[in-house]
Amino acid sequence: MIANTTKTDKPLLRGKGLPPFEMIKPETVVQEMMELIEGLDTELTTLEANVQPTWEGLVEPLQRLEERLTWSWGVVNHLMGVKNSPELRKAHETVQPKVVEFINKLNQSQALYKAFKALHESSQWENLDSAQKRIVEAAIRDAELSGVGLEGEKRDRYNAIALELAELSTKFSNHVLDATKAFSLTLTEPEDIEGLPPSLLSLAAQAARAEGIEAATAEKGPWRITLDFPSFSPFLKFSKRRDLREQVFKAYISRASNGELNNFPLIERILELRQEKSKLLGFSSYAELSLATKMAPSVEAVEALSEELRVVSYEAALKDFEALKAFAASKNAPEAEDLKHWDMSFWAERQREEKFAFTDEELRPYFPLPQVLEGLFGLVKRIFGVTIVSADGHAPVWHEDVRYFEVIDDTGNTIAYFYLDPYSRPSEKRGGAWMDECITRSKITENGKSTVCLPVAYLQCNQTPPVDDKPSLMSFSEVETLFHEFGHGLQHMLTKVDYPGAAGINNVEWDAVELPSQFMENWCYDRVTLFGMAKHYQTGESLPEHYYQKLLAARTYMSGTVMLRQLHFGWVDLELHHRYQPGGNETVIDVRNRIAQNTTVLKPLPEDAFLCAFGHIFSGGYAAGYYSYKWAEVLSADAFSAFEEAGLENEKAMAETGKRFRETVLALGGSVHPMEVFKSFRGREPITQPLLVHSGLVPAA
């Protein structure tokens, strides 16, 4: 296990090892972080005074300094996502300006920048390996993008913008969390719950009990529906009460758009500041600044790929919509002539049930979490040769539901660990699913002895929790989400790079980062993998074959609609960050509605404030980068097609192709440009055909 070598009663000052979560208290965060920053500030001054333009005299000491800040502030940010509380928010708010200030100082250090430039031009340059070169080049580029070339008033203004943007981002995220939490719909009558499946009734009764209605049961209610995804999504799919669907849908799309939690002013200010920041750095738009660190060469290249996919998916989405209207009409639904947004999920689910003769709910009993994990771990052993075993109890955790695992390679050596926090906790955990770094792989040399610090990942999901003595019974899309996040985790954990600056997902261009995650989703449809995990939680019986055939058939159901939705988000994001002028004639809503003309079939409602909850671009890392999902999906579909070509049933071919994928995509991290990584795996540049085939939008050749 990874031991903490530094014993201190100030846990955030440890700077390495597994975070001692039980010791971290919101009330001591401010004092410990301030002490850390003060110490790092002194170290930075010393480094600047003595810096040598060599790997050992520049990169290594800087890496040690950065790692300590990343570790401590990373723990605080992690807890903001999974154990959010008013006390922690206040501490985070107090410390954040100091952290931003220090990061700016670090990034804008003339002494370090000049040393990096000197190293790049020195005779030592040729002796560096490709990972080291990429780290140095990224350091020079990032310093330039962080305002190292700015002086006087311009630098002060840049730093003020960075600080305000960090504060706005946190505020945006907190507003979404609070607005999601603020709405609930309590149902008391049998007619209110018509159509709702038992799993949702159990969850809704549990939510009512959590709010103090102790007598609530799945059978008799009351039932509390919330905007938390495991509650909101099935409600829209199954509720026969159109009026209630409308109420819940409108509450969801108008989250954080009015009153004290209104994110519209924040959006306007964020866009204004991002634009100003880009101009200070010599870019004509924030999108161009964003693409300076991406794989895509230009805004035009992104728009060209998006348009290529839009033309195909728009036609398909129109057909999907007409088919849905015809289906609703065949059931004599009064709304068939005028389907609204809150009818889409409901009728799509009814059509899917009839077309493929199964429901999401029927499948849940076959996907209990322990069994799904067994199937997932079986797959990574089969294709990547790694074994995953439980290490529960060997690491401090932040919640009793969190699990801890060890990753062992084919020679029997431990190579990584990860935490899994699977369930939704709307009161303290933000929505969605994500992978984050707890510890990054690195080689440490102390007293002439080298040791490798093993990577540790955080995997977060928000799936249906265990209810009423049943394990967590997962919907198929929750299974896909788990596989997706595990793909990110694999890139972090199976890296062979020993420099934190290029290990795992570090220094990987953002639009290539989704390759391993989206690649892993494909395996949910692989026969061997699926039957390895789909077993009934009570009887142990395997998923019947007819369900598997239906899952395959349903895979491309409404895929035009799904793809168009993603393209819509990406286009809105790009337009807001490239052509939109804050304070001009158009509002952000106008921009979104204009783009919706070509990228949606059902136009947005007047009260649709989806932008106010679009955390990916306003409080996450996807600003002017949401297109990355589609960009990387092209790569991931093409990568998976290499396994299909080798033969999914051929164990030897699977292992060989998996080894190649592991040694390139998963091992090389940010040490090589992603296009070179892809070509070394696939033998050529990526093509869009496999994605269109997998989506059912063009026939297989």
XYZ file of C-alpha atoms in Angstrom:
701
model
C 0.000 0.000 0.000
C 0.992 3.619 -0.372
C 2.151 4.887 2.980
C 2.174 8.450 4.188
C 5.759 9.094 5.099
C 5.079 12.528 6.538
C 3.373 12.427 9.902
C 1.674 15.727 10.561
C -1.411 16.842 12.393
C -2.036 19.199 9.475
C -3.279 16.732 6.831
C -3.287 19.190 3.917
C 0.430 19.832 4.450
C 1.386 16.201 3.832
C 1.626 16.833 0.117
C 1.884 13.166 -0.829
C 0.359 9.744 -0.284
C -3.300 8.936 0.192
C -5.346 11.820 1.622
C -6.374 11.144 5.251
C -9.998 12.129 4.602
C -11.162 11.523 8.158
C -8.676 14.156 9.404
C -9.575 16.903 6.911
C -11.990 19.370 8.477
C -13.505 22.404 6.684
C -12.563 24.616 9.661
C -8.817 23.965 9.249
C -8.668 24.153 5.423
C -7.990 27.896 5.322
C -5.160 27.886 7.859
C -3.410 24.829 6.347
C -3.709 26.014 2.731
C -2.456 29.514 3.639
C 0.535 27.955 5.414
C 1.227 25.744 2.393
C 1.083 28.642 -0.085
C 3.367 30.729 2.104
C 5.921 27.893 2.173
C 5.658 27.296 -1.581
C 6.069 31.007 -2.229
C 9.374 30.981 -0.359
C 10.480 27.884 -2.271
C 9.591 29.530 -5.576
C 11.717 32.587 -4.717
C 14.665 30.299 -3.854
C 14.210 28.299 -7.061
C 14.074 31.464 -9.176
C 17.314 32.703 -7.599
C 19.172 29.417 -8.175
C 17.521 27.991 -11.273
C 19.710 26.137 -13.794
C 18.501 25.631 -17.403
C 18.766 21.826 -17.067
C 16.239 19.059 -16.424
C 17.614 18.444 -12.918
C 18.026 22.130 -12.080
C 14.675 23.340 -13.424
C 12.029 20.744 -14.251
C 12.507 18.386 -11.295
C 12.439 20.988 -8.483
C 9.539 22.805 -10.166
C 7.687 19.500 -10.523
C 8.104 18.789 -6.778
C 6.788 22.235 -5.913
C 3.775 21.969 -8.254
C 2.940 18.450 -7.088
C 2.518 19.620 -3.497
C 0.072 22.336 -4.502
C -1.771 19.965 -6.857
C -2.060 17.348 -4.116
C -3.429 19.656 -1.391
C -5.696 21.854 -3.502
C -6.777 18.720 -5.403
C -8.022 17.168 -2.138
C -10.038 20.315 -1.307
C -11.571 20.422 -4.810
C -12.313 16.700 -4.661
C -14.244 17.191 -1.418
C -16.104 20.148 -2.967
C -17.421 17.662 -5.554
C -18.280 14.773 -3.215
C -18.789 16.223 0.310
C -20.048 19.725 -0.452
C -21.160 21.743 2.574
C -21.653 25.432 3.459
C -18.527 25.294 5.682
C -16.336 23.779 2.962
C -17.638 26.263 0.383
C -16.719 29.160 2.640
C -13.208 27.768 3.161
C -12.788 27.157 -0.583
C -13.983 30.694 -1.344
C -11.468 32.138 1.115
C -8.491 30.166 -0.164
C -9.184 30.191 -3.909
C -7.932 33.781 -4.562
C -4.593 32.945 -2.880
C -4.212 29.760 -4.926
C -4.995 31.574 -8.185
C -2.585 34.358 -7.233
C 0.198 31.859 -6.565
C -0.461 29.903 -9.787
C -0.310 33.161 -11.770
C 2.975 34.057 -10.090
C 4.373 30.613 -10.917
C 3.179 30.667 -14.534
C 4.431 34.204 -15.080
C 7.875 33.712 -13.567
C 10.358 35.334 -15.951
C 13.261 33.421 -14.372
C 11.628 30.035 -14.970
C 10.406 30.990 -18.456
C 13.888 32.118 -19.494
C 15.371 28.910 -18.050
C 12.879 26.797 -20.069
C 13.754 28.749 -23.237
C 17.469 28.332 -22.515
C 17.030 24.577 -21.950
C 15.149 24.338 -25.256
C 18.036 26.019 -27.058
C 20.873 24.283 -25.190
C 22.991 21.306 -26.180
C 21.198 19.258 -23.495
C 17.982 19.414 -25.590
C 19.053 16.553 -27.854
C 19.602 14.276 -24.840
C 16.016 14.629 -23.622
C 13.466 11.950 -24.519
C 10.171 12.779 -26.259
C 8.222 13.046 -22.976
C 10.762 15.491 -21.546
C 10.720 17.568 -24.740
C 6.909 17.703 -24.756
C 6.928 18.807 -21.087
C 9.414 21.612 -21.775
C 7.542 22.759 -24.896
C 4.237 22.711 -22.998
C 5.801 24.724 -20.149
C 6.948 27.421 -22.605
C 3.560 27.492 -24.357
C 1.586 27.504 -21.092
C 3.695 30.336 -19.681
C 2.978 32.363 -22.814
C -0.746 31.546 -22.557
C -0.617 32.519 -18.867
C 0.623 36.028 -19.606
C 4.355 35.648 -18.998
C 4.937 38.174 -21.800
C 2.617 40.784 -20.268
C 3.929 43.670 -18.220
C 2.637 46.385 -15.926
C -1.069 47.153 -16.220
C -1.702 44.367 -18.732
C -0.269 41.739 -16.383
C -2.261 43.123 -13.431
C -5.413 43.040 -15.547
C -4.702 39.464 -16.703
C -4.286 38.329 -13.082
C -7.457 40.094 -11.970
C -9.352 38.329 -14.783
C -7.934 34.910 -13.790
C -9.036 35.459 -10.203
C -12.533 36.616 -11.102
C -13.017 33.732 -13.568
C -12.075 31.177 -10.894
C -14.581 32.712 -8.466
C -17.345 32.859 -11.087
C -16.763 29.242 -12.063
C -17.165 28.034 -8.456
C -20.227 30.226 -7.953
C -21.785 28.884 -11.185
C -21.269 25.288 -10.029
C -22.690 25.969 -6.550
C -25.777 27.629 -8.063
C -26.469 24.533 -10.202
C -26.063 22.239 -7.194
C -28.366 24.417 -5.058
C -30.992 24.844 -7.783
C -31.036 21.088 -8.439
C -31.504 20.487 -4.725
C -34.165 23.213 -4.321
C -36.872 21.578 -6.459
C -38.878 18.541 -5.516
C -42.312 17.226 -6.364
C -44.085 15.175 -3.702
C -46.698 12.772 -5.045
C -49.344 11.303 -2.756
C -52.088 9.834 -4.935
C -52.014 6.538 -6.864
C -52.922 8.352 -10.119
C -49.837 10.600 -9.693
C -47.510 7.623 -10.040
C -49.196 5.842 -12.928
C -46.581 4.195 -15.157
C -43.655 4.643 -12.757
C -41.470 1.535 -12.348
C -40.834 -0.087 -8.922
C -37.180 1.021 -8.895
C -38.197 4.692 -9.172
C -40.964 4.309 -6.560
C -38.413 2.842 -4.124
C -35.987 5.675 -4.826
C -38.748 8.303 -4.520
C -39.933 6.847 -1.197
C -36.332 6.834 0.041
C -36.031 10.515 -0.991
C -39.231 11.278 0.958
C -37.844 9.505 4.042
C -34.620 11.505 3.714
C -36.779 14.644 3.902
C -38.337 13.529 7.165
C -41.453 11.646 5.982
C -40.440 8.527 7.891
C -43.502 6.443 6.999
C -42.932 6.735 3.210
C -42.882 3.384 1.399
C -42.528 2.335 -2.231
C -46.040 0.850 -2.120
C -47.967 3.604 -0.332
C -45.862 6.748 -0.756
C -45.542 9.615 -0.446
C -43.035 9.715 -3.305
C -40.556 12.543 -3.790
C -39.341 13.238 -7.337
C -36.220 15.400 -7.626
C -34.064 16.883 -10.412
C -31.277 14.475 -9.515
C -30.674 12.383 -12.654
C -31.623 8.897 -11.273
C -35.000 10.436 -10.310
C -35.628 12.981 -13.088
C -34.696 10.795 -16.066
C -36.920 7.734 -15.365
C -39.780 10.049 -14.327
C -39.810 11.650 -17.800
C -39.564 8.237 -19.446
C -42.373 6.531 -17.530
C -44.817 8.988 -15.953
C -48.209 8.824 -17.671
C -49.138 12.188 -16.203
C -48.273 14.607 -19.003
C -48.940 17.638 -16.767
C -46.435 16.400 -14.166
C -43.861 15.581 -16.846
C -44.193 19.162 -18.076
C -43.758 20.526 -14.552
C -40.622 18.458 -13.871
C -39.123 19.082 -17.335
C -39.594 22.851 -17.090
C -38.068 22.882 -13.606
C -35.044 20.996 -14.978
C -34.405 23.247 -17.990
C -34.839 26.444 -15.983
C -32.434 25.473 -13.181
C -30.243 28.311 -11.880
C -31.904 30.898 -14.127
C -33.691 33.163 -11.677
C -33.618 34.668 -8.196
C -30.470 34.437 -6.103
C -29.207 31.447 -8.085
C -29.487 33.129 -11.512
C -26.485 32.127 -13.627
C -27.298 34.365 -16.635
C -25.325 37.364 -15.304
C -22.441 35.012 -14.471
C -22.450 33.589 -18.030
C -22.329 37.062 -19.533
C -19.467 38.080 -17.270
C -17.516 34.840 -17.855
C -17.750 35.272 -21.633
C -16.768 38.930 -21.393
C -13.705 38.140 -19.251
C -12.633 35.216 -21.421
C -12.776 37.436 -24.472
C -10.757 40.166 -22.753
C -8.183 37.607 -21.603
C -7.816 36.257 -25.174
C -7.268 39.750 -26.580
C -4.587 40.444 -23.939
C -2.755 37.327 -25.139
C -3.047 38.296 -28.807
C -5.881 35.944 -29.866
C -8.934 37.177 -31.730
C -11.304 34.964 -29.696
C -11.352 32.655 -26.693
C -11.992 29.713 -29.042
C -8.642 30.388 -30.732
C -6.912 30.582 -27.343
C -8.560 27.302 -26.335
C -7.491 25.544 -29.555
C -3.863 26.577 -29.018
C -3.603 23.580 -26.660
C -5.903 21.175 -28.543
C -5.439 18.559 -31.229
C -7.816 20.311 -33.660
C -5.789 22.809 -35.712
C -8.444 25.555 -36.011
C -12.030 26.639 -35.431
C -12.647 25.937 -39.129
C -11.441 22.332 -38.732
C -13.829 21.790 -35.803
C -16.723 23.317 -37.729
C -15.914 21.191 -40.786
C -16.020 17.940 -38.755
C -19.201 19.078 -36.960
C -20.870 19.911 -40.274
C -19.875 16.541 -41.759
C -21.629 14.816 -38.843
C -24.530 17.319 -38.677
C -25.692 16.770 -42.259
C -26.029 13.031 -41.670
C -27.516 13.255 -38.157
C -30.004 16.079 -38.911
C -31.734 14.055 -41.608
C -31.816 11.033 -39.310
C -33.155 13.108 -36.384
C -36.000 14.492 -38.558
C -36.986 10.924 -39.465
C -36.772 9.919 -35.769
C -39.176 12.731 -34.851
C -41.705 11.949 -37.587
C -41.616 8.269 -36.613
C -42.226 9.195 -32.976
C -45.233 11.365 -33.892
C -46.681 8.570 -36.029
C -46.150 6.096 -33.185
C -47.902 8.356 -30.634
C -50.769 8.822 -33.117
C -51.087 5.049 -33.509
C -51.691 4.911 -29.741
C -54.378 7.613 -30.066
C -52.325 9.996 -27.940
C -54.002 13.430 -27.925
C -50.521 15.079 -27.983
C -49.405 13.196 -31.136
C -49.987 16.192 -33.415
C -48.053 18.505 -31.136
C -45.305 16.548 -29.340
C -43.533 18.714 -26.784
C -40.105 18.375 -25.175
C -41.559 16.634 -22.104
C -43.219 14.044 -24.362
C -40.045 12.993 -26.158
C -38.526 10.695 -23.504
C -41.926 9.195 -22.710
C -42.848 8.310 -26.293
C -39.308 7.341 -27.269
C -39.316 4.853 -24.391
C -42.761 3.475 -25.412
C -41.641 3.147 -29.033
C -38.394 1.494 -27.979
C -40.291 -0.967 -25.749
C -42.582 -1.922 -28.620
C -39.911 -1.939 -31.316
C -37.409 -3.978 -29.317
C -39.819 -5.495 -26.764
C -37.914 -4.654 -23.597
C -37.642 -1.820 -21.086
C -34.675 -0.365 -19.267
C -36.346 -1.487 -16.067
C -36.544 -5.131 -17.150
C -32.784 -5.165 -17.556
C -31.887 -3.607 -14.186
C -32.087 -6.896 -12.200
C -29.376 -8.304 -14.499
C -26.950 -5.485 -13.719
C -26.253 -5.410 -9.974
C -23.134 -3.297 -9.382
C -20.931 -6.116 -7.917
C -21.615 -8.250 -10.977
C -20.981 -5.359 -13.402
C -17.637 -4.689 -11.719
C -16.735 -8.353 -12.080
C -17.513 -8.157 -15.811
C -15.564 -4.917 -16.248
C -12.538 -6.307 -14.402
C -12.775 -9.524 -16.427
C -12.645 -7.486 -19.632
C -9.527 -5.501 -18.654
C -7.801 -8.740 -17.683
C -8.731 -10.272 -21.033
C -7.635 -7.421 -23.265
C -5.002 -5.579 -21.200
C -3.640 -8.368 -18.980
C -4.229 -6.546 -15.688
C -5.939 -7.943 -12.589
C -8.066 -5.806 -10.274
C -8.647 -6.853 -6.668
C -10.496 -5.252 -3.785
C -8.337 -3.289 -1.353
C -11.226 -2.029 0.791
C -10.057 -0.970 4.220
C -6.539 -0.135 3.034
C -7.247 3.516 2.325
C -9.114 6.316 4.101
C -12.427 7.147 2.370
C -14.770 10.185 2.403
C -18.021 8.174 2.566
C -18.896 4.665 3.697
C -20.069 3.678 0.180
C -16.657 4.414 -1.372
C -14.602 1.394 -2.432
C -10.847 1.030 -3.023
C -9.135 -1.295 -5.525
C -5.638 -2.428 -6.453
C -4.424 -2.925 -10.056
C -1.856 -5.701 -10.659
C -0.005 -6.302 -13.943
C 0.692 -9.651 -15.643
C 3.997 -10.053 -13.771
C 2.260 -9.815 -10.389
C 3.394 -6.259 -9.589
C 1.002 -3.645 -8.219
C 0.915 -0.757 -10.706
C -1.987 1.456 -9.514
C -4.983 1.931 -7.216
C -8.372 3.577 -7.568
C -11.340 4.742 -5.503
C -14.899 4.144 -6.738
C -17.712 6.365 -5.401
C -20.672 4.921 -7.331
C -23.931 6.352 -5.974
C -25.896 9.546 -6.295
C -25.957 11.758 -3.129
C -27.805 14.903 -4.239
C -27.391 16.662 -0.886
C -23.585 16.860 -1.127
C -22.283 15.401 -4.405
C -22.426 17.159 -7.745
C -24.238 15.474 -10.625
C -22.683 13.681 -13.569
C -19.734 11.286 -13.587
C -16.023 11.984 -13.701
C -12.508 10.642 -13.215
C -9.935 12.684 -11.360
C -6.339 12.208 -10.299
C -5.606 11.524 -6.651
C -1.914 10.711 -7.204
C -0.033 10.880 -10.527
C 2.668 8.384 -11.470
C 6.194 9.739 -10.991
C 9.728 8.565 -10.363
C 11.247 10.006 -7.209
C 14.991 9.970 -6.519
C 16.028 10.558 -2.923
C 19.550 9.958 -1.577
C 20.524 8.363 -4.864
C 17.686 5.810 -4.700
C 14.836 5.858 -7.230
C 11.294 4.748 -6.457
C 8.134 4.963 -8.564
C 5.143 6.643 -6.952
C 2.105 4.686 -8.194
C -0.934 6.417 -9.678
C -4.260 6.548 -7.812
C -7.532 7.570 -9.501
C -10.879 8.842 -8.236
C -13.831 7.372 -10.190
C -17.147 9.124 -9.543
C -20.587 8.021 -10.743
C -24.109 9.076 -9.783
C -25.992 5.848 -10.290
C -29.064 4.507 -8.533
C -28.102 3.640 -4.937
C -29.049 0.364 -3.215
C -32.683 0.639 -2.099
C -34.727 -1.500 0.286
C -32.240 -4.369 0.739
C -31.506 -4.616 -2.988
C -28.020 -3.960 -4.374
C -27.548 -1.035 -6.773
C -29.416 -2.310 -9.834
C -28.014 -0.369 -12.759
C -29.750 0.851 -15.882
C -27.826 -0.050 -19.034
C -26.825 3.595 -19.534
C -25.385 3.616 -15.978
C -23.320 0.566 -16.976
C -22.033 2.492 -20.012
C -21.186 5.483 -17.808
C -19.150 3.304 -15.440
C -17.213 1.819 -18.390
C -16.661 5.353 -19.741
C -15.144 6.700 -16.522
C -13.097 3.537 -16.135
C -11.574 4.264 -19.550
C -10.285 7.603 -18.235
C -9.053 5.753 -15.163
C -7.130 3.240 -17.298
C -5.236 5.998 -19.090
C -4.298 7.480 -15.718
C -3.389 4.121 -14.141
C -1.682 2.200 -16.968
C 0.672 5.000 -17.996
C 4.339 4.070 -18.370
C 5.517 7.690 -18.211
C 7.494 8.536 -15.065
C 7.226 12.336 -15.301
C 4.018 13.734 -13.750
C 3.938 16.436 -16.443
C 3.168 13.839 -19.144
C 1.913 10.795 -17.190
C -1.603 9.487 -17.744
C -3.951 12.236 -18.934
C -1.458 15.043 -18.259
C -0.315 16.991 -21.315
C -2.746 15.014 -23.507
C -4.528 17.423 -25.839
C -8.035 17.916 -24.447
C -9.864 16.769 -27.576
C -8.050 13.420 -27.438
C -8.674 12.814 -23.725
C -12.085 11.177 -24.335
C -10.588 8.488 -26.616
C -10.042 5.742 -23.967
C -13.326 6.505 -22.166
C -15.534 6.386 -25.247
C -13.567 3.381 -26.493
C -14.507 1.449 -23.323
C -18.241 2.082 -23.819
C -18.172 -0.102 -26.961
C -17.402 -3.171 -24.842
C -20.801 -2.994 -23.130
C -22.181 -4.484 -26.374
C -19.491 -7.141 -26.760
C -20.993 -10.601 -26.264
C -18.228 -12.040 -24.051
C -18.122 -8.931 -21.858
C -21.886 -8.546 -21.529
C -22.555 -12.179 -20.626
C -19.652 -12.017 -18.203
C -21.544 -9.475 -16.106
C -25.278 -9.632 -16.918
C -26.613 -12.055 -14.315
C -29.847 -11.781 -12.342
C -29.126 -10.525 -8.835
C -31.501 -13.045 -7.194
C -31.251 -16.175 -9.348
C -27.776 -15.755 -10.862
C -29.279 -16.634 -14.249
C -27.574 -15.053 -17.301
C -29.289 -12.397 -19.365
C -31.497 -14.255 -21.879
C -30.107 -14.216 -25.435
C -33.178 -12.414 -26.812
C -32.398 -9.429 -24.557
C -28.865 -9.274 -25.930
C -30.154 -9.252 -29.503
C -32.607 -6.490 -28.570
C -29.875 -4.443 -26.915
C -27.807 -4.678 -30.102
C -30.801 -3.701 -32.226
C -31.677 -0.816 -29.886
C -28.111 0.495 -29.813
C -28.614 2.753 -32.806
C -32.201 3.675 -31.875
C -32.614 7.436 -32.416
C -28.849 7.772 -32.787
C -29.331 10.693 -35.182
C -31.174 12.543 -32.419
C -28.477 11.700 -29.878
C -25.624 12.805 -32.147
C -27.417 16.000 -33.171
C -27.910 16.908 -29.499
C -24.153 16.639 -28.831
C -23.373 18.652 -31.972
C -25.856 21.321 -30.853
C -24.069 21.719 -27.509
C -20.672 21.850 -29.208
C -21.792 24.432 -31.742
C -23.369 26.699 -29.118
C -20.175 26.483 -27.063
C -17.973 27.360 -30.048
C -20.199 30.226 -31.202
C -20.314 31.785 -27.717
C -16.522 31.661 -27.500
C -15.699 32.655 -31.086
C -18.216 35.091 -32.574
C -20.529 36.214 -29.765
C -20.029 39.771 -28.490
C -21.073 40.186 -24.826
C -23.231 43.286 -24.411
C -23.990 43.362 -28.180
C -27.296 43.091 -30.037
C -27.651 39.352 -29.454
C -28.103 37.683 -26.057
C -26.721 34.237 -25.246
C -30.281 32.921 -25.598
C -30.504 34.475 -29.087
C -27.245 32.745 -30.047
C -28.485 29.403 -28.809
C -31.845 29.818 -30.611
C -30.115 30.820 -33.842
C -27.883 27.723 -33.764
C -30.872 25.585 -32.823
C -32.396 26.351 -36.254
C -30.002 23.851 -37.882
C -29.100 21.632 -34.942
C -32.420 20.780 -33.267
C -35.691 19.351 -34.519
C -37.791 20.650 -31.618
C -36.776 24.261 -31.054
C -35.941 25.374 -27.462
C -38.823 26.606 -25.291
C -38.902 30.292 -24.264
C -38.076 29.318 -20.659
C -35.258 26.965 -21.663
C -32.202 28.138 -19.729
C -30.073 25.052 -20.323
C -26.984 27.315 -20.551
C -27.438 28.181 -16.869
C -26.653 24.575 -15.967
C -24.065 23.943 -18.720
C -21.315 23.268 -16.188
C -19.047 21.648 -18.768
C -18.237 25.014 -20.327
C -18.874 27.462 -17.473
C -17.441 25.598 -14.494
C -15.578 22.658 -16.047
C -12.704 22.392 -18.487
C -14.705 22.232 -21.727
C -14.970 25.935 -22.673
C -14.633 26.162 -26.474
C -13.880 22.456 -26.218
C -17.234 20.679 -25.947
C -16.695 19.516 -29.544
C -13.971 17.272 -28.038
C -16.547 14.567 -27.284
C -17.319 14.147 -30.977
C -13.696 14.676 -32.075
C -12.543 11.937 -29.699
C -15.502 9.705 -30.575
C -14.224 9.579 -34.141
C -10.885 8.354 -32.717
C -12.473 5.896 -30.279
C -14.836 4.304 -32.829
C -11.918 3.876 -35.224
C -9.778 2.383 -32.436
C -12.519 -0.092 -31.490
C -12.923 -1.112 -35.120
C -9.325 -2.442 -34.908
C -10.606 -5.008 -32.364
C -13.608 -5.823 -34.570
C -11.305 -6.390 -37.541
C -9.130 -8.687 -35.400
C -12.231 -10.665 -34.318
C -13.976 -10.056 -30.985
C -14.411 -13.799 -30.328
C -10.737 -14.528 -31.044
C -9.065 -14.451 -27.610
C -5.510 -14.456 -28.972
C -6.228 -11.592 -31.404
C -8.006 -9.668 -28.620
C -4.997 -9.977 -26.323
C -2.576 -8.918 -29.087
C -4.645 -5.898 -30.147
C -5.265 -5.027 -26.483
C -1.521 -5.142 -25.801
C -0.915 -2.719 -28.669
C -3.669 -0.385 -27.406
C -2.264 -0.542 -23.887
C 1.306 0.169 -25.059
C 0.224 3.165 -27.142
C -3.015 4.903 -26.162
C -2.901 3.930 -22.472
C 0.845 3.902 -21.801
C 2.208 6.917 -23.651
C 0.094 9.569 -21.905
C 1.113 13.062 -22.965
C 4.648 12.043 -23.960
C 3.775 11.955 -27.684
C 1.285 13.984 -29.766
C -2.094 12.167 -29.833
C -2.095 11.917 -33.627
C 1.236 10.068 -33.447
C -0.118 7.875 -30.622
C -3.181 7.037 -32.708
C -1.128 6.278 -35.795
C 1.224 4.023 -33.814
C -1.824 2.013 -32.674
C -3.894 2.058 -35.858
C -1.200 2.373 -38.508
C -2.938 5.361 -40.133
C -4.807 8.599 -39.391
C -8.400 8.353 -38.067
C -11.468 8.300 -40.354
C -15.145 9.132 -39.542
C -16.613 6.019 -41.210
C -16.464 3.698 -38.135
C -18.365 6.247 -35.987
C -21.120 6.617 -38.588
C -21.324 2.819 -38.947
C -21.448 2.246 -35.159
C -24.179 4.891 -34.927
C -26.191 3.159 -37.639
C -26.164 6.344 -39.736
C -24.426 4.709 -42.710
C -24.385 1.003 -43.601
C -21.271 -1.066 -42.855
C -19.093 -1.524 -45.920
